[in-house]
Amino acid sequence: LRRQAERGREKKESSMADGEGNLKLLGLHVSPFALRVRMALGFKGVSYEYIEEDLFHKSELLLSSNPVHKKVPVLIHNGRPVCESLAVVQYVDEVWAGAGPDILPADPYQRAIARFWAAYIDDKLFPAWTGFMKAATEEVRGEKLKETHAAVQNLEKAFSESANGKAAFFGGDSIGYLDLALGCFLPWFGALRVMFGVEVIDAANAPLLAAWAERFGETAVAKEVLPEPDKALAYATKLKAYWASLNK
């Protein structure tokens, strides 16, 4: 009996190490960063409990799980929270290493390059297009649109340099870390098209990325997780009204 108990305990500990156990994700249905994590979990085939948050009335669970930024997504694994979407995606890739294809490249150099461009997306592209949405004047909006397109051009170059631009995705023949990092914004780019008549990824200036966006949108993980642009549009309209009230 003692040996059976020990084997049972060892099996349970092994399962916990492999990532099985209580898993929750705090998110928002249109948050690109939460969508990024949901796609990563779907890509790995990991089951989890999804908890929708209202960022205008944040739950105590969110505030206690992410007291620093108070934002989604938060992955709570066996009672321990992991915050910030890129960190969460890397965590998912490592904990469920054997559950599905790798998200990050195996080669250390390629892994570093992927991390660099993912950080660029969040540090340069995201502030540019959200700044465009927030802009109170046409002059500022024009400046932010230029910043957005400049960031897209750099990503177009990065894509062209991956497998000489012949790969279907940043990750090669199948999606990977950078595809998730950028693909999570596609519903919002659709919302910007409707709201302002602008193309973030313009086929005339970024043909490789435009073709990539079409392919990414047809992948199973994108179809399963990404919302229709009208949902992003509805939330963007709500945010725009909120930002306008702050400027009064």
JSON list of C-alpha atoms in Angstrom, two decimals:
[
{"chain": "A", "resi": 1, "resn": "LEU", "atom": "CA", "xyz": [0.00, 0.00, 0.00]},
{"chain": "A", "resi": 2, "resn": "ARG", "atom": "CA", "xyz": [2.84, 2.35, 0.82]},
{"chain": "A", "resi": 3, "resn": "ARG", "atom": "CA", "xyz": [4.43, 1.73, -2.57]},
{"chain": "A", "resi": 4, "resn": "GLN", "atom": "CA", "xyz": [1.08, 2.30, -4.31]},
{"chain": "A", "resi": 5, "resn": "ALA", "atom": "CA", "xyz": [0.63, 5.57, -2.41]},
{"chain": "A", "resi": 6, "resn": "GLU", "atom": "CA", "xyz": [4.12, 6.68, -3.35]},
{"chain": "A", "resi": 7, "resn": "ARG", "atom": "CA", "xyz": [3.54, 5.79, -6.99]},
{"chain": "A", "resi": 8, "resn": "GLY", "atom": "CA", "xyz": [0.25, 7.70, -6.91]},
{"chain": "A", "resi": 9, "resn": "ARG", "atom": "CA", "xyz": [1.94, 10.74, -5.42]},
{"chain": "A", "resi": 10, "resn": "GLU", "atom": "CA", "xyz": [4.77, 10.58, -7.95]},
{"chain": "A", "resi": 11, "resn": "LYS", "atom": "CA", "xyz": [2.23, 10.30, -10.79]},
{"chain": "A", "resi": 12, "resn": "LYS", "atom": "CA", "xyz": [0.33, 13.33, -9.47]},
{"chain": "A", "resi": 13, "resn": "GLU", "atom": "CA", "xyz": [3.55, 15.34, -9.11]},
{"chain": "A", "resi": 14, "resn": "SER", "atom": "CA", "xyz": [4.56, 14.33, -12.64]},
{"chain": "A", "resi": 15, "resn": "SER", "atom": "CA", "xyz": [1.16, 15.42, -13.97]},
{"chain": "A", "resi": 16, "resn": "MET", "atom": "CA", "xyz": [1.50, 18.79, -12.22]},
{"chain": "A", "resi": 17, "resn": "ALA", "atom": "CA", "xyz": [4.98, 19.21, -13.70]},
{"chain": "A", "resi": 18, "resn": "ASP", "atom": "CA", "xyz": [3.59, 18.44, -17.14]},
{"chain": "A", "resi": 19, "resn": "GLY", "atom": "CA", "xyz": [1.10, 21.26, -16.71]},
{"chain": "A", "resi": 20, "resn": "GLU", "atom": "CA", "xyz": [-2.05, 19.33, -15.85]},
{"chain": "A", "resi": 21, "resn": "GLY", "atom": "CA", "xyz": [-4.22, 20.70, -13.10]},
{"chain": "A", "resi": 22, "resn": "ASN", "atom": "CA", "xyz": [-6.39, 23.72, -12.43]},
{"chain": "A", "resi": 23, "resn": "LEU", "atom": "CA", "xyz": [-6.04, 26.23, -15.27]},
{"chain": "A", "resi": 24, "resn": "LYS", "atom": "CA", "xyz": [-7.95, 29.49, -15.65]},
{"chain": "A", "resi": 25, "resn": "LEU", "atom": "CA", "xyz": [-7.56, 32.40, -18.03]},
{"chain": "A", "resi": 26, "resn": "LEU", "atom": "CA", "xyz": [-8.82, 35.87, -17.18]},
{"chain": "A", "resi": 27, "resn": "GLY", "atom": "CA", "xyz": [-9.48, 37.74, -20.39]},
{"chain": "A", "resi": 28, "resn": "LEU", "atom": "CA", "xyz": [-11.64, 40.05, -22.45]},
{"chain": "A", "resi": 29, "resn": "HIS", "atom": "CA", "xyz": [-13.29, 38.74, -25.60]},
{"chain": "A", "resi": 30, "resn": "VAL", "atom": "CA", "xyz": [-11.74, 41.43, -27.81]},
{"chain": "A", "resi": 31, "resn": "SER", "atom": "CA", "xyz": [-8.46, 42.04, -25.97]},
{"chain": "A", "resi": 32, "resn": "PRO", "atom": "CA", "xyz": [-5.71, 41.28, -28.51]},
{"chain": "A", "resi": 33, "resn": "PHE", "atom": "CA", "xyz": [-3.40, 40.24, -25.70]},
{"chain": "A", "resi": 34, "resn": "ALA", "atom": "CA", "xyz": [-5.93, 37.81, -24.25]},
{"chain": "A", "resi": 35, "resn": "LEU", "atom": "CA", "xyz": [-6.62, 36.52, -27.78]},
{"chain": "A", "resi": 36, "resn": "ARG", "atom": "CA", "xyz": [-2.89, 35.92, -28.18]},
{"chain": "A", "resi": 37, "resn": "VAL", "atom": "CA", "xyz": [-2.88, 33.63, -25.16]},
{"chain": "A", "resi": 38, "resn": "ARG", "atom": "CA", "xyz": [-6.12, 31.89, -26.15]},
{"chain": "A", "resi": 39, "resn": "MET", "atom": "CA", "xyz": [-4.61, 31.09, -29.55]},
{"chain": "A", "resi": 40, "resn": "ALA", "atom": "CA", "xyz": [-1.46, 29.74, -27.89]},
{"chain": "A", "resi": 41, "resn": "LEU", "atom": "CA", "xyz": [-3.52, 27.48, -25.63]},
{"chain": "A", "resi": 42, "resn": "GLY", "atom": "CA", "xyz": [-5.62, 26.35, -28.59]},
{"chain": "A", "resi": 43, "resn": "PHE", "atom": "CA", "xyz": [-2.49, 25.71, -30.65]},
{"chain": "A", "resi": 44, "resn": "LYS", "atom": "CA", "xyz": [-1.22, 23.43, -27.89]},
{"chain": "A", "resi": 45, "resn": "GLY", "atom": "CA", "xyz": [-4.61, 21.79, -27.40]},
{"chain": "A", "resi": 46, "resn": "VAL", "atom": "CA", "xyz": [-4.74, 22.73, -23.72]},
{"chain": "A", "resi": 47, "resn": "SER", "atom": "CA", "xyz": [-8.09, 22.84, -21.93]},
{"chain": "A", "resi": 48, "resn": "TYR", "atom": "CA", "xyz": [-8.78, 25.71, -19.54]},
{"chain": "A", "resi": 49, "resn": "GLU", "atom": "CA", "xyz": [-11.55, 27.66, -17.84]},
{"chain": "A", "resi": 50, "resn": "TYR", "atom": "CA", "xyz": [-12.10, 31.04, -19.47]},
{"chain": "A", "resi": 51, "resn": "ILE", "atom": "CA", "xyz": [-13.30, 33.90, -17.25]},
{"chain": "A", "resi": 52, "resn": "GLU", "atom": "CA", "xyz": [-14.50, 37.06, -19.02]},
{"chain": "A", "resi": 53, "resn": "GLU", "atom": "CA", "xyz": [-13.52, 40.31, -17.31]},
{"chain": "A", "resi": 54, "resn": "ASP", "atom": "CA", "xyz": [-15.13, 43.73, -17.43]},
{"chain": "A", "resi": 55, "resn": "LEU", "atom": "CA", "xyz": [-12.20, 46.13, -17.52]},
{"chain": "A", "resi": 56, "resn": "PHE", "atom": "CA", "xyz": [-14.46, 49.02, -16.51]},
{"chain": "A", "resi": 57, "resn": "HIS", "atom": "CA", "xyz": [-15.39, 47.07, -13.35]},
{"chain": "A", "resi": 58, "resn": "LYS", "atom": "CA", "xyz": [-12.44, 44.80, -12.60]},
{"chain": "A", "resi": 59, "resn": "SER", "atom": "CA", "xyz": [-12.98, 41.74, -10.46]},
{"chain": "A", "resi": 60, "resn": "GLU", "atom": "CA", "xyz": [-11.22, 41.10, -7.18]},
{"chain": "A", "resi": 61, "resn": "LEU", "atom": "CA", "xyz": [-9.69, 38.01, -8.76]},
{"chain": "A", "resi": 62, "resn": "LEU", "atom": "CA", "xyz": [-8.07, 40.11, -11.49]},
{"chain": "A", "resi": 63, "resn": "LEU", "atom": "CA", "xyz": [-6.86, 42.78, -9.07]},
{"chain": "A", "resi": 64, "resn": "SER", "atom": "CA", "xyz": [-5.36, 40.22, -6.72]},
{"chain": "A", "resi": 65, "resn": "SER", "atom": "CA", "xyz": [-3.85, 38.13, -9.54]},
{"chain": "A", "resi": 66, "resn": "ASN", "atom": "CA", "xyz": [-2.26, 41.08, -11.37]},
{"chain": "A", "resi": 67, "resn": "PRO", "atom": "CA", "xyz": [-1.85, 43.82, -8.74]},
{"chain": "A", "resi": 68, "resn": "VAL", "atom": "CA", "xyz": [0.92, 45.58, -10.69]},
{"chain": "A", "resi": 69, "resn": "HIS", "atom": "CA", "xyz": [-0.80, 46.25, -14.04]},
{"chain": "A", "resi": 70, "resn": "LYS", "atom": "CA", "xyz": [-4.38, 45.21, -13.21]},
{"chain": "A", "resi": 71, "resn": "LYS", "atom": "CA", "xyz": [-4.84, 44.03, -16.81]},
{"chain": "A", "resi": 72, "resn": "VAL", "atom": "CA", "xyz": [-5.76, 40.92, -18.74]},
{"chain": "A", "resi": 73, "resn": "PRO", "atom": "CA", "xyz": [-4.66, 38.37, -19.66]},
{"chain": "A", "resi": 74, "resn": "VAL", "atom": "CA", "xyz": [-3.79, 36.47, -16.52]},
{"chain": "A", "resi": 75, "resn": "LEU", "atom": "CA", "xyz": [-3.21, 32.74, -16.66]},
{"chain": "A", "resi": 76, "resn": "ILE", "atom": "CA", "xyz": [-3.79, 31.11, -13.28]},
{"chain": "A", "resi": 77, "resn": "HIS", "atom": "CA", "xyz": [-2.15, 27.69, -13.18]},
{"chain": "A", "resi": 78, "resn": "ASN", "atom": "CA", "xyz": [-2.60, 25.65, -10.03]},
{"chain": "A", "resi": 79, "resn": "GLY", "atom": "CA", "xyz": [-3.36, 28.84, -8.14]},
{"chain": "A", "resi": 80, "resn": "ARG", "atom": "CA", "xyz": [-0.31, 30.74, -9.40]},
{"chain": "A", "resi": 81, "resn": "PRO", "atom": "CA", "xyz": [-0.85, 33.71, -11.75]},
{"chain": "A", "resi": 82, "resn": "VAL", "atom": "CA", "xyz": [1.28, 34.42, -14.83]},
{"chain": "A", "resi": 83, "resn": "CYS", "atom": "CA", "xyz": [0.85, 37.91, -16.31]},
{"chain": "A", "resi": 84, "resn": "GLU", "atom": "CA", "xyz": [1.73, 39.75, -19.54]},
{"chain": "A", "resi": 85, "resn": "SER", "atom": "CA", "xyz": [0.75, 38.00, -22.76]},
{"chain": "A", "resi": 86, "resn": "LEU", "atom": "CA", "xyz": [4.19, 37.35, -24.25]},
{"chain": "A", "resi": 87, "resn": "ALA", "atom": "CA", "xyz": [5.40, 35.90, -20.96]},
{"chain": "A", "resi": 88, "resn": "VAL", "atom": "CA", "xyz": [2.24, 33.77, -20.77]},
{"chain": "A", "resi": 89, "resn": "VAL", "atom": "CA", "xyz": [2.71, 32.45, -24.31]},
{"chain": "A", "resi": 90, "resn": "GLN", "atom": "CA", "xyz": [6.28, 31.47, -23.50]},
{"chain": "A", "resi": 91, "resn": "TYR", "atom": "CA", "xyz": [5.08, 29.82, -20.30]},
{"chain": "A", "resi": 92, "resn": "VAL", "atom": "CA", "xyz": [2.47, 27.83, -22.22]},
{"chain": "A", "resi": 93, "resn": "ASP", "atom": "CA", "xyz": [5.08, 26.73, -24.75]},
{"chain": "A", "resi": 94, "resn": "GLU", "atom": "CA", "xyz": [7.43, 25.50, -22.02]},
{"chain": "A", "resi": 95, "resn": "VAL", "atom": "CA", "xyz": [4.94, 23.89, -19.64]},
{"chain": "A", "resi": 96, "resn": "TRP", "atom": "CA", "xyz": [3.07, 22.05, -22.40]},
{"chain": "A", "resi": 97, "resn": "ALA", "atom": "CA", "xyz": [6.19, 21.34, -24.44]},
{"chain": "A", "resi": 98, "resn": "GLY", "atom": "CA", "xyz": [5.02, 17.88, -25.41]},
{"chain": "A", "resi": 99, "resn": "ALA", "atom": "CA", "xyz": [1.38, 18.75, -25.99]},
{"chain": "A", "resi": 100, "resn": "GLY", "atom": "CA", "xyz": [1.74, 20.09, -29.50]},
{"chain": "A", "resi": 101, "resn": "PRO", "atom": "CA", "xyz": [4.07, 21.87, -31.93]},
{"chain": "A", "resi": 102, "resn": "ASP", "atom": "CA", "xyz": [6.58, 24.33, -30.51]},
{"chain": "A", "resi": 103, "resn": "ILE", "atom": "CA", "xyz": [5.46, 27.95, -30.52]},
{"chain": "A", "resi": 104, "resn": "LEU", "atom": "CA", "xyz": [8.92, 29.49, -30.17]},
{"chain": "A", "resi": 105, "resn": "PRO", "atom": "CA", "xyz": [11.72, 28.46, -32.54]},
{"chain": "A", "resi": 106, "resn": "ALA", "atom": "CA", "xyz": [14.05, 25.73, -31.28]},
{"chain": "A", "resi": 107, "resn": "ASP", "atom": "CA", "xyz": [17.18, 27.50, -32.53]},
{"chain": "A", "resi": 108, "resn": "PRO", "atom": "CA", "xyz": [18.46, 29.98, -29.87]},
{"chain": "A", "resi": 109, "resn": "TYR", "atom": "CA", "xyz": [19.24, 32.68, -32.44]},
{"chain": "A", "resi": 110, "resn": "GLN", "atom": "CA", "xyz": [15.87, 32.41, -34.17]},
{"chain": "A", "resi": 111, "resn": "ARG", "atom": "CA", "xyz": [14.21, 32.38, -30.76]},
{"chain": "A", "resi": 112, "resn": "ALA", "atom": "CA", "xyz": [15.97, 35.63, -29.85]},
{"chain": "A", "resi": 113, "resn": "ILE", "atom": "CA", "xyz": [14.94, 37.20, -33.18]},
{"chain": "A", "resi": 114, "resn": "ALA", "atom": "CA", "xyz": [11.31, 36.18, -32.62]},
{"chain": "A", "resi": 115, "resn": "ARG", "atom": "CA", "xyz": [11.35, 37.69, -29.14]},
{"chain": "A", "resi": 116, "resn": "PHE", "atom": "CA", "xyz": [12.85, 40.91, -30.51]},
{"chain": "A", "resi": 117, "resn": "TRP", "atom": "CA", "xyz": [10.13, 41.37, -33.11]},
{"chain": "A", "resi": 118, "resn": "ALA", "atom": "CA", "xyz": [7.35, 40.40, -30.72]},
{"chain": "A", "resi": 119, "resn": "ALA", "atom": "CA", "xyz": [8.57, 43.12, -28.35]},
{"chain": "A", "resi": 120, "resn": "TYR", "atom": "CA", "xyz": [8.70, 45.52, -31.31]},
{"chain": "A", "resi": 121, "resn": "ILE", "atom": "CA", "xyz": [5.06, 44.76, -32.12]},
{"chain": "A", "resi": 122, "resn": "ASP", "atom": "CA", "xyz": [3.99, 45.59, -28.57]},
{"chain": "A", "resi": 123, "resn": "ASP", "atom": "CA", "xyz": [6.32, 48.55, -28.06]},
{"chain": "A", "resi": 124, "resn": "LYS", "atom": "CA", "xyz": [5.99, 50.25, -31.47]},
{"chain": "A", "resi": 125, "resn": "LEU", "atom": "CA", "xyz": [3.08, 48.99, -33.55]},
{"chain": "A", "resi": 126, "resn": "PHE", "atom": "CA", "xyz": [0.51, 48.73, -30.76]},
{"chain": "A", "resi": 127, "resn": "PRO", "atom": "CA", "xyz": [1.06, 52.28, -29.37]},
{"chain": "A", "resi": 128, "resn": "ALA", "atom": "CA", "xyz": [0.99, 53.67, -32.92]},
{"chain": "A", "resi": 129, "resn": "TRP", "atom": "CA", "xyz": [-2.38, 52.28, -33.99]},
{"chain": "A", "resi": 130, "resn": "THR", "atom": "CA", "xyz": [-4.01, 52.81, -30.60]},
{"chain": "A", "resi": 131, "resn": "GLY", "atom": "CA", "xyz": [-2.64, 56.35, -30.66]},
{"chain": "A", "resi": 132, "resn": "PHE", "atom": "CA", "xyz": [-4.35, 56.77, -34.01]},
{"chain": "A", "resi": 133, "resn": "MET", "atom": "CA", "xyz": [-7.64, 55.71, -32.42]},
{"chain": "A", "resi": 134, "resn": "LYS", "atom": "CA", "xyz": [-7.17, 58.04, -29.44]},
{"chain": "A", "resi": 135, "resn": "ALA", "atom": "CA", "xyz": [-6.11, 61.09, -31.48]},
{"chain": "A", "resi": 136, "resn": "ALA", "atom": "CA", "xyz": [-8.28, 64.14, -30.91]},
{"chain": "A", "resi": 137, "resn": "THR", "atom": "CA", "xyz": [-7.15, 66.00, -34.04]},
{"chain": "A", "resi": 138, "resn": "GLU", "atom": "CA", "xyz": [-6.53, 65.11, -37.67]},
{"chain": "A", "resi": 139, "resn": "GLU", "atom": "CA", "xyz": [-2.93, 66.29, -37.34]},
{"chain": "A", "resi": 140, "resn": "VAL", "atom": "CA", "xyz": [-2.17, 63.86, -34.52]},
{"chain": "A", "resi": 141, "resn": "ARG", "atom": "CA", "xyz": [-4.09, 61.10, -36.27]},
{"chain": "A", "resi": 142, "resn": "GLY", "atom": "CA", "xyz": [-1.96, 61.62, -39.38]},
{"chain": "A", "resi": 143, "resn": "GLU", "atom": "CA", "xyz": [1.24, 61.39, -37.34]},
{"chain": "A", "resi": 144, "resn": "LYS", "atom": "CA", "xyz": [0.12, 58.19, -35.66]},
{"chain": "A", "resi": 145, "resn": "LEU", "atom": "CA", "xyz": [-0.90, 56.65, -38.98]},
{"chain": "A", "resi": 146, "resn": "LYS", "atom": "CA", "xyz": [2.60, 57.35, -40.31]},
{"chain": "A", "resi": 147, "resn": "GLU", "atom": "CA", "xyz": [4.07, 55.66, -37.23]},
{"chain": "A", "resi": 148, "resn": "THR", "atom": "CA", "xyz": [1.77, 52.71, -37.76]},
{"chain": "A", "resi": 149, "resn": "HIS", "atom": "CA", "xyz": [2.74, 52.25, -41.38]},
{"chain": "A", "resi": 150, "resn": "ALA", "atom": "CA", "xyz": [6.44, 52.68, -40.55]},
{"chain": "A", "resi": 151, "resn": "ALA", "atom": "CA", "xyz": [6.17, 49.87, -38.01]},
{"chain": "A", "resi": 152, "resn": "VAL", "atom": "CA", "xyz": [4.34, 47.70, -40.55]},
{"chain": "A", "resi": 153, "resn": "GLN", "atom": "CA", "xyz": [7.11, 48.33, -43.09]},
{"chain": "A", "resi": 154, "resn": "ASN", "atom": "CA", "xyz": [9.72, 47.09, -40.62]},
{"chain": "A", "resi": 155, "resn": "LEU", "atom": "CA", "xyz": [7.65, 43.97, -40.01]},
{"chain": "A", "resi": 156, "resn": "GLU", "atom": "CA", "xyz": [7.26, 43.49, -43.77]},
{"chain": "A", "resi": 157, "resn": "LYS", "atom": "CA", "xyz": [11.05, 43.51, -44.01]},
{"chain": "A", "resi": 158, "resn": "ALA", "atom": "CA", "xyz": [11.35, 41.07, -41.12]},
{"chain": "A", "resi": 159, "resn": "PHE", "atom": "CA", "xyz": [8.90, 38.72, -42.81]},
{"chain": "A", "resi": 160, "resn": "SER", "atom": "CA", "xyz": [10.77, 38.96, -46.12]},
{"chain": "A", "resi": 161, "resn": "GLU", "atom": "CA", "xyz": [13.98, 37.97, -44.33]},
{"chain": "A", "resi": 162, "resn": "SER", "atom": "CA", "xyz": [12.42, 34.88, -42.76]},
{"chain": "A", "resi": 163, "resn": "ALA", "atom": "CA", "xyz": [13.05, 32.05, -45.23]},
{"chain": "A", "resi": 164, "resn": "ASN", "atom": "CA", "xyz": [13.62, 34.72, -47.89]},
{"chain": "A", "resi": 165, "resn": "GLY", "atom": "CA", "xyz": [9.94, 35.60, -47.73]},
{"chain": "A", "resi": 166, "resn": "LYS", "atom": "CA", "xyz": [8.95, 32.21, -49.13]},
{"chain": "A", "resi": 167, "resn": "ALA", "atom": "CA", "xyz": [7.52, 30.78, -45.91]},
{"chain": "A", "resi": 168, "resn": "ALA", "atom": "CA", "xyz": [3.78, 30.88, -45.35]},
{"chain": "A", "resi": 169, "resn": "PHE", "atom": "CA", "xyz": [4.17, 32.25, -41.81]},
{"chain": "A", "resi": 170, "resn": "PHE", "atom": "CA", "xyz": [6.75, 33.86, -39.57]},
{"chain": "A", "resi": 171, "resn": "GLY", "atom": "CA", "xyz": [7.06, 30.43, -37.96]},
{"chain": "A", "resi": 172, "resn": "GLY", "atom": "CA", "xyz": [7.74, 28.72, -41.30]},
{"chain": "A", "resi": 173, "resn": "ASP", "atom": "CA", "xyz": [5.22, 26.36, -42.84]},
{"chain": "A", "resi": 174, "resn": "SER", "atom": "CA", "xyz": [3.05, 26.56, -39.72]},
{"chain": "A", "resi": 175, "resn": "ILE", "atom": "CA", "xyz": [2.27, 29.38, -37.31]},
{"chain": "A", "resi": 176, "resn": "GLY", "atom": "CA", "xyz": [4.54, 30.26, -34.42]},
{"chain": "A", "resi": 177, "resn": "TYR", "atom": "CA", "xyz": [5.32, 32.89, -31.81]},
{"chain": "A", "resi": 178, "resn": "LEU", "atom": "CA", "xyz": [5.43, 35.94, -34.10]},
{"chain": "A", "resi": 179, "resn": "ASP", "atom": "CA", "xyz": [2.31, 34.89, -35.96]},
{"chain": "A", "resi": 180, "resn": "LEU", "atom": "CA", "xyz": [0.40, 34.84, -32.68]},
{"chain": "A", "resi": 181, "resn": "ALA", "atom": "CA", "xyz": [2.03, 38.11, -31.57]},
{"chain": "A", "resi": 182, "resn": "LEU", "atom": "CA", "xyz": [0.82, 39.97, -34.65]},
{"chain": "A", "resi": 183, "resn": "GLY", "atom": "CA", "xyz": [-2.25, 37.96, -35.60]},
{"chain": "A", "resi": 184, "resn": "CYS", "atom": "CA", "xyz": [-4.08, 38.85, -32.40]},
{"chain": "A", "resi": 185, "resn": "PHE", "atom": "CA", "xyz": [-4.49, 42.42, -33.70]},
{"chain": "A", "resi": 186, "resn": "LEU", "atom": "CA", "xyz": [-6.21, 41.54, -36.98]},
{"chain": "A", "resi": 187, "resn": "PRO", "atom": "CA", "xyz": [-9.81, 42.01, -35.72]},
{"chain": "A", "resi": 188, "resn": "TRP", "atom": "CA", "xyz": [-8.86, 45.51, -34.55]},
{"chain": "A", "resi": 189, "resn": "PHE", "atom": "CA", "xyz": [-7.28, 46.34, -37.89]},
{"chain": "A", "resi": 190, "resn": "GLY", "atom": "CA", "xyz": [-10.64, 45.41, -39.41]},
{"chain": "A", "resi": 191, "resn": "ALA", "atom": "CA", "xyz": [-12.37, 47.75, -36.97]},
{"chain": "A", "resi": 192, "resn": "LEU", "atom": "CA", "xyz": [-10.04, 50.60, -37.92]},
{"chain": "A", "resi": 193, "resn": "ARG", "atom": "CA", "xyz": [-10.87, 49.98, -41.57]},
{"chain": "A", "resi": 194, "resn": "VAL", "atom": "CA", "xyz": [-14.58, 50.45, -40.85]},
{"chain": "A", "resi": 195, "resn": "MET", "atom": "CA", "xyz": [-14.21, 53.36, -38.41]},
{"chain": "A", "resi": 196, "resn": "PHE", "atom": "CA", "xyz": [-11.65, 55.45, -40.28]},
{"chain": "A", "resi": 197, "resn": "GLY", "atom": "CA", "xyz": [-11.32, 53.95, -43.74]},
{"chain": "A", "resi": 198, "resn": "VAL", "atom": "CA", "xyz": [-7.61, 53.13, -43.24]},
{"chain": "A", "resi": 199, "resn": "GLU", "atom": "CA", "xyz": [-5.65, 49.96, -43.87]},
{"chain": "A", "resi": 200, "resn": "VAL", "atom": "CA", "xyz": [-3.06, 49.10, -41.26]},
{"chain": "A", "resi": 201, "resn": "ILE", "atom": "CA", "xyz": [-1.58, 46.35, -43.41]},
{"chain": "A", "resi": 202, "resn": "ASP", "atom": "CA", "xyz": [-1.89, 47.83, -46.89]},
{"chain": "A", "resi": 203, "resn": "ALA", "atom": "CA", "xyz": [-1.40, 45.33, -49.71]},
{"chain": "A", "resi": 204, "resn": "ALA", "atom": "CA", "xyz": [0.13, 48.05, -51.88]},
{"chain": "A", "resi": 205, "resn": "ASN", "atom": "CA", "xyz": [2.89, 48.81, -49.37]},
{"chain": "A", "resi": 206, "resn": "ALA", "atom": "CA", "xyz": [3.15, 45.52, -47.46]},
{"chain": "A", "resi": 207, "resn": "PRO", "atom": "CA", "xyz": [2.15, 42.77, -49.91]},
{"chain": "A", "resi": 208, "resn": "LEU", "atom": "CA", "xyz": [3.86, 39.96, -48.00]},
{"chain": "A", "resi": 209, "resn": "LEU", "atom": "CA", "xyz": [2.14, 40.84, -44.73]},
{"chain": "A", "resi": 210, "resn": "ALA", "atom": "CA", "xyz": [-1.19, 41.33, -46.47]},
{"chain": "A", "resi": 211, "resn": "ALA", "atom": "CA", "xyz": [-0.95, 37.81, -47.92]},
{"chain": "A", "resi": 212, "resn": "TRP", "atom": "CA", "xyz": [0.20, 36.51, -44.53]},
{"chain": "A", "resi": 213, "resn": "ALA", "atom": "CA", "xyz": [-2.84, 38.08, -42.84]},
{"chain": "A", "resi": 214, "resn": "GLU", "atom": "CA", "xyz": [-5.15, 36.28, -45.27]},
{"chain": "A", "resi": 215, "resn": "ARG", "atom": "CA", "xyz": [-3.44, 32.95, -44.60]},
{"chain": "A", "resi": 216, "resn": "PHE", "atom": "CA", "xyz": [-3.37, 33.46, -40.84]},
{"chain": "A", "resi": 217, "resn": "GLY", "atom": "CA", "xyz": [-7.07, 34.30, -40.75]},
{"chain": "A", "resi": 218, "resn": "GLU", "atom": "CA", "xyz": [-7.81, 30.94, -42.38]},
{"chain": "A", "resi": 219, "resn": "THR", "atom": "CA", "xyz": [-5.91, 28.86, -39.83]},
{"chain": "A", "resi": 220, "resn": "ALA", "atom": "CA", "xyz": [-7.91, 26.71, -37.43]},
{"chain": "A", "resi": 221, "resn": "VAL", "atom": "CA", "xyz": [-6.56, 28.47, -34.34]},
{"chain": "A", "resi": 222, "resn": "ALA", "atom": "CA", "xyz": [-7.48, 31.92, -35.69]},
{"chain": "A", "resi": 223, "resn": "LYS", "atom": "CA", "xyz": [-10.97, 30.84, -36.77]},
{"chain": "A", "resi": 224, "resn": "GLU", "atom": "CA", "xyz": [-11.61, 29.27, -33.38]},
{"chain": "A", "resi": 225, "resn": "VAL", "atom": "CA", "xyz": [-10.50, 32.25, -31.27]},
{"chain": "A", "resi": 226, "resn": "LEU", "atom": "CA", "xyz": [-10.47, 35.53, -33.17]},
{"chain": "A", "resi": 227, "resn": "PRO", "atom": "CA", "xyz": [-13.75, 37.47, -32.98]},
{"chain": "A", "resi": 228, "resn": "GLU", "atom": "CA", "xyz": [-15.44, 39.01, -35.97]},
{"chain": "A", "resi": 229, "resn": "PRO", "atom": "CA", "xyz": [-14.33, 42.60, -36.66]},
{"chain": "A", "resi": 230, "resn": "ASP", "atom": "CA", "xyz": [-17.79, 43.90, -35.70]},
{"chain": "A", "resi": 231, "resn": "LYS", "atom": "CA", "xyz": [-17.17, 42.85, -32.08]},
{"chain": "A", "resi": 232, "resn": "ALA", "atom": "CA", "xyz": [-13.87, 44.72, -32.06]},
{"chain": "A", "resi": 233, "resn": "LEU", "atom": "CA", "xyz": [-15.66, 47.63, -33.72]},
{"chain": "A", "resi": 234, "resn": "ALA", "atom": "CA", "xyz": [-18.32, 47.74, -31.00]},
{"chain": "A", "resi": 235, "resn": "TYR", "atom": "CA", "xyz": [-15.70, 47.78, -28.26]},
{"chain": "A", "resi": 236, "resn": "ALA", "atom": "CA", "xyz": [-13.55, 50.31, -30.13]},
{"chain": "A", "resi": 237, "resn": "THR", "atom": "CA", "xyz": [-16.57, 52.63, -30.35]},
{"chain": "A", "resi": 238, "resn": "LYS", "atom": "CA", "xyz": [-17.06, 52.26, -26.60]},
{"chain": "A", "resi": 239, "resn": "LEU", "atom": "CA", "xyz": [-13.39, 53.01, -25.95]},
{"chain": "A", "resi": 240, "resn": "LYS", "atom": "CA", "xyz": [-13.43, 56.01, -28.27]},
{"chain": "A", "resi": 241, "resn": "ALA", "atom": "CA", "xyz": [-16.35, 57.51, -26.34]},
{"chain": "A", "resi": 242, "resn": "TYR", "atom": "CA", "xyz": [-14.54, 56.82, -23.07]},
{"chain": "A", "resi": 243, "resn": "TRP", "atom": "CA", "xyz": [-11.33, 58.50, -24.27]},
{"chain": "A", "resi": 244, "resn": "ALA", "atom": "CA", "xyz": [-13.32, 61.48, -25.53]},
{"chain": "A", "resi": 245, "resn": "SER", "atom": "CA", "xyz": [-14.92, 61.90, -22.09]},
{"chain": "A", "resi": 246, "resn": "LEU", "atom": "CA", "xyz": [-11.46, 62.04, -20.51]},
{"chain": "A", "resi": 247, "resn": "ASN", "atom": "CA", "xyz": [-10.44, 64.91, -22.78]},
{"chain": "A", "resi": 248, "resn": "LYS", "atom": "CA", "xyz": [-13.39, 67.11, -21.78]}
]
